[in-house]
Amino acid sequence: MRYLAIRDRVYPTDLNPNGTAFGGFIMSQMDKAASIMVEEVIVGKAVTVFVDKLHFNYPLHNGDIYSVYAEVVKLGHTSITMHITFESKCGLSKVCYNICDANFVFVAINDKGKPISIKALLRPDAHQWLEGLEHETADT
Ligand SMILES: CC(C)(COP(=O)(O)OP(=O)(O)OC[C@H]1O[C@@H](n2cnc3c(N)ncnc32)[C@H](O)[C@@H]1OP(=O)(O)O)[C@@H](O)C(=O)NCCC(=O)NCCS
C-alpha cells in the first residue's frame, strides 16, 4: 500500500540555475520520504544503504505541488526496500507528472551502527504496510 510521506510546494530556494528544481533536492525528498516510511514500519534507527536507478522524467517547476509516496516492496532480515515515487501537480494547469521513482534500501542499525534484525523492531500495526510481501525475517 502506498503511503503519502511528504506533500509540499517547490520554492525558489529549491531551484537550479536553469530555473527548475535541483536534482539533489528531489533526491533528498525521496530519501526523507523513505526514512519516514521506515518509521511507520519499525521502531529504531535505520540508514540508507542503496538507491537504484533514478531517471528524471520531467522537470519540476517553482510553485508546483509535489507528493512523495513510499511503498514497502521487500522486507529482508535487516533491510527494508521501498519504492519511492515523486509526483508533481502543475500549479497552473493542475496536470500531474511522475517526476521520478526509484527503490531505496534502508538497513536497521544498533547503537554501534551495525545491522540488526528488524523482526523485533516491527511496530504492532506494521502489517498494514506489509500485506502480500514475502517476509525474510526468520529467526536467523
Ligand atoms: C548500512 C550499513 C550499516 C550496512 O552494513 P554492512 O556490514 O554492509 O551490512 P550487510 O552486508 O550485513 O548488509 C545489511 C543489509 O543491507 C543489504 N545491502 C547491503 N548493501 C546493499 C546494496 N548495495 N544493495 C542492496 N542491499 C544491500 C543487505 O542485503 C542486507 O540486507 P538483509 O539483511 O535484509 O539481507 C553500512 O554499510 C553503513 O553504515 N553504510 C553507511 C550508511 C549511511 O551513512 N547512509 C547515508 C546516511 S543515512
PDB file of N, CA, C and O in Angstrom, residues 64-135:
ATOM      1  N   ASP A  64       5.175  24.399  -8.082  1.00  0.00           N
ATOM      2  CA  ASP A  64       4.477  23.115  -8.223  1.00  0.00           C
ATOM      3  C   ASP A  64       4.273  22.476  -6.850  1.00  0.00           C
ATOM      4  O   ASP A  64       5.127  22.581  -5.964  1.00  0.00           O
ATOM      5  N   ILE A  65       3.155  21.777  -6.728  1.00  0.00           N
ATOM      6  CA  ILE A  65       2.915  20.977  -5.525  1.00  0.00           C
ATOM      7  C   ILE A  65       3.429  19.575  -5.805  1.00  0.00           C
ATOM      8  O   ILE A  65       3.123  19.009  -6.851  1.00  0.00           O
ATOM      9  N   TYR A  66       4.221  19.040  -4.886  1.00  0.00           N
ATOM     10  CA  TYR A  66       4.720  17.684  -5.116  1.00  0.00           C
ATOM     11  C   TYR A  66       4.307  16.744  -3.981  1.00  0.00           C
ATOM     12  O   TYR A  66       4.090  17.180  -2.845  1.00  0.00           O
ATOM     13  N   SER A  67       4.181  15.485  -4.335  1.00  0.00           N
ATOM     14  CA  SER A  67       3.831  14.438  -3.368  1.00  0.00           C
ATOM     15  C   SER A  67       4.854  13.327  -3.505  1.00  0.00           C
ATOM     16  O   SER A  67       5.185  12.920  -4.630  1.00  0.00           O
ATOM     17  N   VAL A  68       5.329  12.844  -2.377  1.00  0.00           N
ATOM     18  CA  VAL A  68       6.287  11.745  -2.401  1.00  0.00           C
ATOM     19  C   VAL A  68       5.649  10.553  -1.683  1.00  0.00           C
ATOM     20  O   VAL A  68       5.300  10.653  -0.501  1.00  0.00           O
ATOM     21  N   TYR A  69       5.472   9.474  -2.442  1.00  0.00           N
ATOM     22  CA  TYR A  69       4.830   8.274  -1.918  1.00  0.00           C
ATOM     23  C   TYR A  69       5.873   7.188  -1.678  1.00  0.00           C
ATOM     24  O   TYR A  69       6.850   7.079  -2.429  1.00  0.00           O
ATOM     25  N   ALA A  70       5.628   6.398  -0.642  1.00  0.00           N
ATOM     26  CA  ALA A  70       6.525   5.278  -0.333  1.00  0.00           C
ATOM     27  C   ALA A  70       5.704   4.002  -0.238  1.00  0.00           C
ATOM     28  O   ALA A  70       4.576   4.017   0.275  1.00  0.00           O
ATOM     29  N   GLU A  71       6.281   2.926  -0.741  1.00  0.00           N
ATOM     30  CA  GLU A  71       5.621   1.620  -0.626  1.00  0.00           C
ATOM     31  C   GLU A  71       6.678   0.568  -0.319  1.00  0.00           C
ATOM     32  O   GLU A  71       7.685   0.477  -1.046  1.00  0.00           O
ATOM     33  N   VAL A  72       6.456  -0.172   0.757  1.00  0.00           N
ATOM     34  CA  VAL A  72       7.407  -1.241   1.092  1.00  0.00           C
ATOM     35  C   VAL A  72       7.242  -2.358   0.068  1.00  0.00           C
ATOM     36  O   VAL A  72       6.127  -2.830  -0.165  1.00  0.00           O
ATOM     37  N   VAL A  73       8.343  -2.757  -0.554  1.00  0.00           N
ATOM     38  CA  VAL A  73       8.261  -3.825  -1.555  1.00  0.00           C
ATOM     39  C   VAL A  73       9.006  -5.084  -1.116  1.00  0.00           C
ATOM     40  O   VAL A  73       8.807  -6.153  -1.673  1.00  0.00           O
ATOM     41  N   LYS A  74       9.856  -4.938  -0.101  1.00  0.00           N
ATOM     42  CA  LYS A  74      10.579  -6.128   0.388  1.00  0.00           C
ATOM     43  C   LYS A  74      11.028  -5.890   1.817  1.00  0.00           C
ATOM     44  O   LYS A  74      11.528  -4.802   2.153  1.00  0.00           O
ATOM     45  N   LEU A  75      10.825  -6.939   2.622  1.00  0.00           N
ATOM     46  CA  LEU A  75      11.304  -6.897   3.997  1.00  0.00           C
ATOM     47  C   LEU A  75      12.375  -7.966   4.123  1.00  0.00           C
ATOM     48  O   LEU A  75      12.086  -9.160   3.978  1.00  0.00           O
ATOM     49  N   GLY A  76      13.606  -7.564   4.353  1.00  0.00           N
ATOM     50  CA  GLY A  76      14.692  -8.525   4.486  1.00  0.00           C
ATOM     51  C   GLY A  76      14.962  -8.846   5.936  1.00  0.00           C
ATOM     52  O   GLY A  76      14.139  -8.562   6.815  1.00  0.00           O
ATOM     53  N   HIS A  77      16.130  -9.415   6.201  1.00  0.00           N
ATOM     54  CA  HIS A  77      16.499  -9.741   7.584  1.00  0.00           C
ATOM     55  C   HIS A  77      16.818  -8.456   8.355  1.00  0.00           C
ATOM     56  O   HIS A  77      16.288  -8.216   9.447  1.00  0.00           O
ATOM     57  N   THR A  78      17.647  -7.609   7.753  1.00  0.00           N
ATOM     58  CA  THR A  78      17.988  -6.329   8.403  1.00  0.00           C
ATOM     59  C   THR A  78      17.560  -5.135   7.542  1.00  0.00           C
ATOM     60  O   THR A  78      17.714  -3.993   7.959  1.00  0.00           O
ATOM     61  N   SER A  79      17.055  -5.414   6.347  1.00  0.00           N
ATOM     62  CA  SER A  79      16.771  -4.319   5.406  1.00  0.00           C
ATOM     63  C   SER A  79      15.296  -4.205   5.036  1.00  0.00           C
ATOM     64  O   SER A  79      14.544  -5.184   5.099  1.00  0.00           O
ATOM     65  N   ILE A  80      14.934  -3.005   4.641  1.00  0.00           N
ATOM     66  CA  ILE A  80      13.593  -2.720   4.115  1.00  0.00           C
ATOM     67  C   ILE A  80      13.788  -2.032   2.767  1.00  0.00           C
ATOM     68  O   ILE A  80      14.504  -1.025   2.685  1.00  0.00           O
ATOM     69  N   THR A  81      13.173  -2.588   1.729  1.00  0.00           N
ATOM     70  CA  THR A  81      13.247  -1.965   0.405  1.00  0.00           C
ATOM     71  C   THR A  81      11.921  -1.284   0.118  1.00  0.00           C
ATOM     72  O   THR A  81      10.852  -1.888   0.278  1.00  0.00           O
ATOM     73  N   MET A  82      12.015  -0.023  -0.290  1.00  0.00           N
ATOM     74  CA  MET A  82      10.802   0.770  -0.582  1.00  0.00           C
ATOM     75  C   MET A  82      10.869   1.334  -1.980  1.00  0.00           C
ATOM     76  O   MET A  82      11.934   1.764  -2.430  1.00  0.00           O
ATOM     77  N   HIS A  83       9.711   1.339  -2.633  1.00  0.00           N
ATOM     78  CA  HIS A  83       9.605   2.022  -3.922  1.00  0.00           C
ATOM     79  C   HIS A  83       9.107   3.435  -3.638  1.00  0.00           C
ATOM     80  O   HIS A  83       8.035   3.615  -3.041  1.00  0.00           O
ATOM     81  N   ILE A  84       9.894   4.416  -4.038  1.00  0.00           N
ATOM     82  CA  ILE A  84       9.561   5.817  -3.756  1.00  0.00           C
ATOM     83  C   ILE A  84       9.181   6.497  -5.073  1.00  0.00           C
ATOM     84  O   ILE A  84       9.930   6.414  -6.060  1.00  0.00           O
ATOM     85  N   THR A  85       8.037   7.156  -5.056  1.00  0.00           N
ATOM     86  CA  THR A  85       7.551   7.834  -6.257  1.00  0.00           C
ATOM     87  C   THR A  85       7.395   9.326  -5.966  1.00  0.00           C
ATOM     88  O   THR A  85       6.764   9.707  -4.981  1.00  0.00           O
ATOM     89  N   PHE A  86       7.983  10.117  -6.847  1.00  0.00           N
ATOM     90  CA  PHE A  86       7.909  11.581  -6.693  1.00  0.00           C
ATOM     91  C   PHE A  86       6.984  12.100  -7.794  1.00  0.00           C
ATOM     92  O   PHE A  86       7.287  12.016  -8.980  1.00  0.00           O
ATOM     93  N   GLU A  87       5.825  12.629  -7.398  1.00  0.00           N
ATOM     94  CA  GLU A  87       4.853  13.135  -8.362  1.00  0.00           C
ATOM     95  C   GLU A  87       4.643  14.628  -8.155  1.00  0.00           C
ATOM     96  O   GLU A  87       4.767  15.117  -7.029  1.00  0.00           O
ATOM     97  N   SER A  88       4.302  15.303  -9.234  1.00  0.00           N
ATOM     98  CA  SER A  88       4.049  16.743  -9.090  1.00  0.00           C
ATOM     99  C   SER A  88       2.733  17.117  -9.745  1.00  0.00           C
ATOM    100  O   SER A  88       2.211  16.397 -10.605  1.00  0.00           O
ATOM    101  N   LYS A  89       2.201  18.255  -9.309  1.00  0.00           N
ATOM    102  CA  LYS A  89       0.999  18.795  -9.930  1.00  0.00           C
ATOM    103  C   LYS A  89       1.306  20.241 -10.288  1.00  0.00           C
ATOM    104  O   LYS A  89       1.701  21.036  -9.420  1.00  0.00           O
ATOM    105  N   CYS A  90       1.172  20.554 -11.571  1.00  0.00           N
ATOM    106  CA  CYS A  90       1.465  21.912 -12.029  1.00  0.00           C
ATOM    107  C   CYS A  90       0.507  22.889 -11.360  1.00  0.00           C
ATOM    108  O   CYS A  90      -0.709  22.680 -11.360  1.00  0.00           O
ATOM    109  N   GLY A  91       1.069  23.954 -10.778  1.00  0.00           N
ATOM    110  CA  GLY A  91       0.252  24.942 -10.085  1.00  0.00           C
ATOM    111  C   GLY A  91      -0.814  25.562 -10.983  1.00  0.00           C
ATOM    112  O   GLY A  91      -1.932  25.814 -10.542  1.00  0.00           O
ATOM    113  N   LEU A  92      -0.514  25.772 -12.260  1.00  0.00           N
ATOM    114  CA  LEU A  92      -1.447  26.448 -13.168  1.00  0.00           C
ATOM    115  C   LEU A  92      -2.422  25.469 -13.825  1.00  0.00           C
ATOM    116  O   LEU A  92      -3.637  25.615 -13.716  1.00  0.00           O
ATOM    117  N   SER A  93      -1.866  24.426 -14.469  1.00  0.00           N
ATOM    118  CA  SER A  93      -2.725  23.529 -15.264  1.00  0.00           C
ATOM    119  C   SER A  93      -3.328  22.400 -14.439  1.00  0.00           C
ATOM    120  O   SER A  93      -4.279  21.754 -14.879  1.00  0.00           O
ATOM    121  N   LYS A  94      -2.754  22.119 -13.252  1.00  0.00           N
ATOM    122  CA  LYS A  94      -3.169  21.000 -12.398  1.00  0.00           C
ATOM    123  C   LYS A  94      -2.875  19.639 -13.041  1.00  0.00           C
ATOM    124  O   LYS A  94      -3.392  18.610 -12.604  1.00  0.00           O
ATOM    125  N   VAL A  95      -2.066  19.626 -14.095  1.00  0.00           N
ATOM    126  CA  VAL A  95      -1.665  18.357 -14.711  1.00  0.00           C
ATOM    127  C   VAL A  95      -0.645  17.672 -13.789  1.00  0.00           C
ATOM    128  O   VAL A  95       0.232  18.334 -13.222  1.00  0.00           O
ATOM    129  N   CYS A  96      -0.784  16.339 -13.626  1.00  0.00           N
ATOM    130  CA  CYS A  96       0.132  15.584 -12.760  1.00  0.00           C
ATOM    131  C   CYS A  96       1.253  14.934 -13.574  1.00  0.00           C
ATOM    132  O   CYS A  96       1.026  14.510 -14.709  1.00  0.00           O
ATOM    133  N   TYR A  97       2.431  14.859 -12.985  1.00  0.00           N
ATOM    134  CA  TYR A  97       3.592  14.253 -13.644  1.00  0.00           C
ATOM    135  C   TYR A  97       4.281  13.293 -12.692  1.00  0.00           C
ATOM    136  O   TYR A  97       4.404  13.588 -11.502  1.00  0.00           O
ATOM    137  N   ASN A  98       4.741  12.160 -13.250  1.00  0.00           N
ATOM    138  CA  ASN A  98       5.600  11.260 -12.488  1.00  0.00           C
ATOM    139  C   ASN A  98       7.030  11.764 -12.708  1.00  0.00           C
ATOM    140  O   ASN A  98       7.645  11.459 -13.721  1.00  0.00           O
ATOM    141  N   ILE A  99       7.539  12.536 -11.791  1.00  0.00           N
ATOM    142  CA  ILE A  99       8.867  13.151 -11.954  1.00  0.00           C
ATOM    143  C   ILE A  99       9.957  12.084 -11.944  1.00  0.00           C
ATOM    144  O   ILE A  99      10.811  12.044 -12.816  1.00  0.00           O
ATOM    145  N   CYS A 100       9.908  11.213 -10.962  1.00  0.00           N
ATOM    146  CA  CYS A 100      10.819  10.057 -10.959  1.00  0.00           C
ATOM    147  C   CYS A 100      10.439   9.077  -9.868  1.00  0.00           C
ATOM    148  O   CYS A 100       9.643   9.399  -8.975  1.00  0.00           O
ATOM    149  N   ASP A 101      10.981   7.883  -9.965  1.00  0.00           N
ATOM    150  CA  ASP A 101      10.752   6.887  -8.926  1.00  0.00           C
ATOM    151  C   ASP A 101      11.968   5.968  -8.864  1.00  0.00           C
ATOM    152  O   ASP A 101      12.710   5.860  -9.841  1.00  0.00           O
ATOM    153  N   ALA A 102      12.158   5.377  -7.705  1.00  0.00           N
ATOM    154  CA  ALA A 102      13.324   4.516  -7.510  1.00  0.00           C
ATOM    155  C   ALA A 102      13.123   3.660  -6.269  1.00  0.00           C
ATOM    156  O   ALA A 102      12.280   3.978  -5.419  1.00  0.00           O
ATOM    157  N   ASN A 103      13.893   2.587  -6.180  1.00  0.00           N
ATOM    158  CA  ASN A 103      13.883   1.762  -4.975  1.00  0.00           C
ATOM    159  C   ASN A 103      14.970   2.244  -4.022  1.00  0.00           C
ATOM    160  O   ASN A 103      16.110   2.493  -4.439  1.00  0.00           O
ATOM    161  N   PHE A 104      14.602   2.379  -2.765  1.00  0.00           N
ATOM    162  CA  PHE A 104      15.535   2.757  -1.708  1.00  0.00           C
ATOM    163  C   PHE A 104      15.622   1.594  -0.718  1.00  0.00           C
ATOM    164  O   PHE A 104      14.587   1.060  -0.316  1.00  0.00           O
ATOM    165  N   VAL A 105      16.844   1.235  -0.338  1.00  0.00           N
ATOM    166  CA  VAL A 105      17.033   0.184   0.672  1.00  0.00           C
ATOM    167  C   VAL A 105      17.578   0.824   1.937  1.00  0.00           C
ATOM    168  O   VAL A 105      18.592   1.539   1.897  1.00  0.00           O
ATOM    169  N   PHE A 106      16.870   0.575   3.041  1.00  0.00           N
ATOM    170  CA  PHE A 106      17.324   1.047   4.353  1.00  0.00           C
ATOM    171  C   PHE A 106      17.710  -0.166   5.200  1.00  0.00           C
ATOM    172  O   PHE A 106      17.106  -1.235   5.058  1.00  0.00           O
ATOM    173  N   VAL A 107      18.677   0.021   6.073  1.00  0.00           N
ATOM    174  CA  VAL A 107      19.114  -1.050   6.969  1.00  0.00           C
ATOM    175  C   VAL A 107      18.934  -0.593   8.422  1.00  0.00           C
ATOM    176  O   VAL A 107      19.342   0.524   8.781  1.00  0.00           O
ATOM    177  N   ALA A 108      18.317  -1.457   9.221  1.00  0.00           N
ATOM    178  CA  ALA A 108      18.164  -1.168  10.648  1.00  0.00           C
ATOM    179  C   ALA A 108      19.514  -1.347  11.323  1.00  0.00           C
ATOM    180  O   ALA A 108      20.237  -2.312  11.034  1.00  0.00           O
ATOM    181  N   ILE A 109      19.861  -0.410  12.174  1.00  0.00           N
ATOM    182  CA  ILE A 109      21.180  -0.483  12.839  1.00  0.00           C
ATOM    183  C   ILE A 109      21.026  -0.344  14.358  1.00  0.00           C
ATOM    184  O   ILE A 109      20.065   0.255  14.848  1.00  0.00           O
ATOM    185  N   ASN A 110      22.020  -0.884  15.056  1.00  0.00           N
ATOM    186  CA  ASN A 110      22.053  -0.723  16.511  1.00  0.00           C
ATOM    187  C   ASN A 110      22.849   0.540  16.881  1.00  0.00           C
ATOM    188  O   ASN A 110      23.259   1.308  16.001  1.00  0.00           O
ATOM    189  N   ASP A 111      23.081   0.727  18.156  1.00  0.00           N
ATOM    190  CA  ASP A 111      23.765   1.948  18.608  1.00  0.00           C
ATOM    191  C   ASP A 111      25.213   2.020  18.145  1.00  0.00           C
ATOM    192  O   ASP A 111      25.837   3.079  18.195  1.00  0.00           O
ATOM    193  N   LYS A 112      25.735   0.869  17.688  1.00  0.00           N
ATOM    194  CA  LYS A 112      27.113   0.864  17.173  1.00  0.00           C
ATOM    195  C   LYS A 112      27.145   0.999  15.656  1.00  0.00           C
ATOM    196  O   LYS A 112      28.200   0.864  15.025  1.00  0.00           O
ATOM    197  N   GLY A 113      25.961   1.191  15.060  1.00  0.00           N
ATOM    198  CA  GLY A 113      25.898   1.375  13.606  1.00  0.00           C
ATOM    199  C   GLY A 113      25.959   0.078  12.834  1.00  0.00           C
ATOM    200  O   GLY A 113      26.167   0.084  11.620  1.00  0.00           O
ATOM    201  N   LYS A 114      25.749  -1.045  13.520  1.00  0.00           N
ATOM    202  CA  LYS A 114      25.801  -2.364  12.861  1.00  0.00           C
ATOM    203  C   LYS A 114      24.384  -2.844  12.539  1.00  0.00           C
ATOM    204  O   LYS A 114      23.451  -2.601  13.307  1.00  0.00           O
ATOM    205  N   PRO A 115      24.244  -3.573  11.393  1.00  0.00           N
ATOM    206  CA  PRO A 115      22.915  -4.062  11.020  1.00  0.00           C
ATOM    207  C   PRO A 115      22.322  -4.983  12.081  1.00  0.00           C
ATOM    208  O   PRO A 115      23.044  -5.796  12.675  1.00  0.00           O
ATOM    209  N   ILE A 116      20.999  -4.833  12.307  1.00  0.00           N
ATOM    210  CA  ILE A 116      20.301  -5.710  13.258  1.00  0.00           C
ATOM    211  C   ILE A 116      19.010  -6.201  12.621  1.00  0.00           C
ATOM    212  O   ILE A 116      18.443  -5.549  11.748  1.00  0.00           O
ATOM    213  N   SER A 117      18.537  -7.338  13.124  1.00  0.00           N
ATOM    214  CA  SER A 117      17.294  -7.925  12.607  1.00  0.00           C
ATOM    215  C   SER A 117      16.133  -6.965  12.854  1.00  0.00           C
ATOM    216  O   SER A 117      16.009  -6.375  13.937  1.00  0.00           O
ATOM    217  N   ILE A 118      15.275  -6.831  11.838  1.00  0.00           N
ATOM    218  CA  ILE A 118      14.145  -5.910  12.018  1.00  0.00           C
ATOM    219  C   ILE A 118      12.940  -6.607  12.649  1.00  0.00           C
ATOM    220  O   ILE A 118      11.996  -5.923  13.030  1.00  0.00           O
ATOM    221  N   LYS A 119      13.018  -7.919  12.776  1.00  0.00           N
ATOM    222  CA  LYS A 119      11.836  -8.643  13.257  1.00  0.00           C
ATOM    223  C   LYS A 119      11.351  -8.103  14.604  1.00  0.00           C
ATOM    224  O   LYS A 119      10.155  -7.856  14.789  1.00  0.00           O
ATOM    225  N   ALA A 120      12.290  -7.946  15.546  1.00  0.00           N
ATOM    226  CA  ALA A 120      11.911  -7.499  16.883  1.00  0.00           C
ATOM    227  C   ALA A 120      11.539  -6.011  16.915  1.00  0.00           C
ATOM    228  O   ALA A 120      11.023  -5.517  17.914  1.00  0.00           O
ATOM    229  N   LEU A 121      11.814  -5.303  15.825  1.00  0.00           N
ATOM    230  CA  LEU A 121      11.572  -3.852  15.789  1.00  0.00           C
ATOM    231  C   LEU A 121      10.247  -3.487  15.133  1.00  0.00           C
ATOM    232  O   LEU A 121       9.858  -2.315  15.115  1.00  0.00           O
ATOM    233  N   LEU A 122       9.565  -4.497  14.567  1.00  0.00           N
ATOM    234  CA  LEU A 122       8.334  -4.199  13.829  1.00  0.00           C
ATOM    235  C   LEU A 122       7.266  -3.591  14.733  1.00  0.00           C
ATOM    236  O   LEU A 122       7.024  -4.072  15.845  1.00  0.00           O
ATOM    237  N   ARG A 123       6.644  -2.541  14.258  1.00  0.00           N
ATOM    238  CA  ARG A 123       5.541  -1.932  15.003  1.00  0.00           C
ATOM    239  C   ARG A 123       4.334  -2.872  14.975  1.00  0.00           C
ATOM    240  O   ARG A 123       4.142  -3.597  13.991  1.00  0.00           O
ATOM    241  N   PRO A 124       3.502  -2.833  16.039  1.00  0.00           N
ATOM    242  CA  PRO A 124       2.334  -3.727  16.083  1.00  0.00           C
ATOM    243  C   PRO A 124       1.413  -3.546  14.872  1.00  0.00           C
ATOM    244  O   PRO A 124       0.787  -4.511  14.425  1.00  0.00           O
ATOM    245  N   ASP A 125       1.343  -2.325  14.343  1.00  0.00           N
ATOM    246  CA  ASP A 125       0.432  -2.080  13.211  1.00  0.00           C
ATOM    247  C   ASP A 125       1.167  -2.045  11.864  1.00  0.00           C
ATOM    248  O   ASP A 125       0.629  -1.558  10.867  1.00  0.00           O
ATOM    249  N   ALA A 126       2.387  -2.575  11.851  1.00  0.00           N
ATOM    250  CA  ALA A 126       3.194  -2.528  10.616  1.00  0.00           C
ATOM    251  C   ALA A 126       2.591  -3.373   9.498  1.00  0.00           C
ATOM    252  O   ALA A 126       2.841  -3.121   8.322  1.00  0.00           O
ATOM    253  N   HIS A 127       1.780  -4.379   9.893  1.00  0.00           N
ATOM    254  CA  HIS A 127       1.245  -5.310   8.880  1.00  0.00           C
ATOM    255  C   HIS A 127       0.506  -4.614   7.749  1.00  0.00           C
ATOM    256  O   HIS A 127       0.480  -5.083   6.621  1.00  0.00           O
ATOM    257  N   GLN A 128      -0.098  -3.444   8.054  1.00  0.00           N
ATOM    258  CA  GLN A 128      -0.866  -2.735   7.012  1.00  0.00           C
ATOM    259  C   GLN A 128       0.020  -2.327   5.830  1.00  0.00           C
ATOM    260  O   GLN A 128      -0.470  -2.160   4.719  1.00  0.00           O
ATOM    261  N   TRP A 129       1.318  -2.164   6.090  1.00  0.00           N
ATOM    262  CA  TRP A 129       2.239  -1.765   5.020  1.00  0.00           C
ATOM    263  C   TRP A 129       2.919  -2.967   4.370  1.00  0.00           C
ATOM    264  O   TRP A 129       3.654  -2.805   3.399  1.00  0.00           O
ATOM    265  N   LEU A 130       2.695  -4.145   4.955  1.00  0.00           N
ATOM    266  CA  LEU A 130       3.472  -5.314   4.538  1.00  0.00           C
ATOM    267  C   LEU A 130       2.639  -6.398   3.874  1.00  0.00           C
ATOM    268  O   LEU A 130       3.161  -7.458   3.547  1.00  0.00           O
ATOM    269  N   GLU A 131       1.356  -6.126   3.668  1.00  0.00           N
ATOM    270  CA  GLU A 131       0.471  -7.143   3.108  1.00  0.00           C
ATOM    271  C   GLU A 131       0.966  -7.631   1.743  1.00  0.00           C
ATOM    272  O   GLU A 131       1.343  -6.822   0.898  1.00  0.00           O
ATOM    273  N   GLY A 132       0.980  -8.942   1.600  1.00  0.00           N
ATOM    274  CA  GLY A 132       1.369  -9.522   0.317  1.00  0.00           C
ATOM    275  C   GLY A 132       2.868  -9.648   0.132  1.00  0.00           C
ATOM    276  O   GLY A 132       3.330 -10.158  -0.885  1.00  0.00           O
ATOM    277  N   LEU A 133       3.630  -9.204   1.117  1.00  0.00           N
ATOM    278  CA  LEU A 133       5.093  -9.281   0.976  1.00  0.00           C
ATOM    279  C   LEU A 133       5.601 -10.632   1.438  1.00  0.00           C
ATOM    280  O   LEU A 133       5.039 -11.247   2.339  1.00  0.00           O
ATOM    281  N   GLU A 134       6.711 -11.023   0.841  1.00  0.00           N
ATOM    282  CA  GLU A 134       7.395 -12.217   1.299  1.00  0.00           C
ATOM    283  C   GLU A 134       8.328 -11.789   2.417  1.00  0.00           C
ATOM    284  O   GLU A 134       9.196 -10.939   2.205  1.00  0.00           O
ATOM    285  N   HIS A 135       8.112 -12.315   3.619  1.00  0.00           N
ATOM    286  CA  HIS A 135       8.973 -11.918   4.731  1.00  0.00           C
ATOM    287  C   HIS A 135      10.235 -12.764   4.761  1.00  0.00           C
ATOM    288  O   HIS A 135      10.179 -13.957   4.550  1.00  0.00           O
TER     289      HIS A 135
END
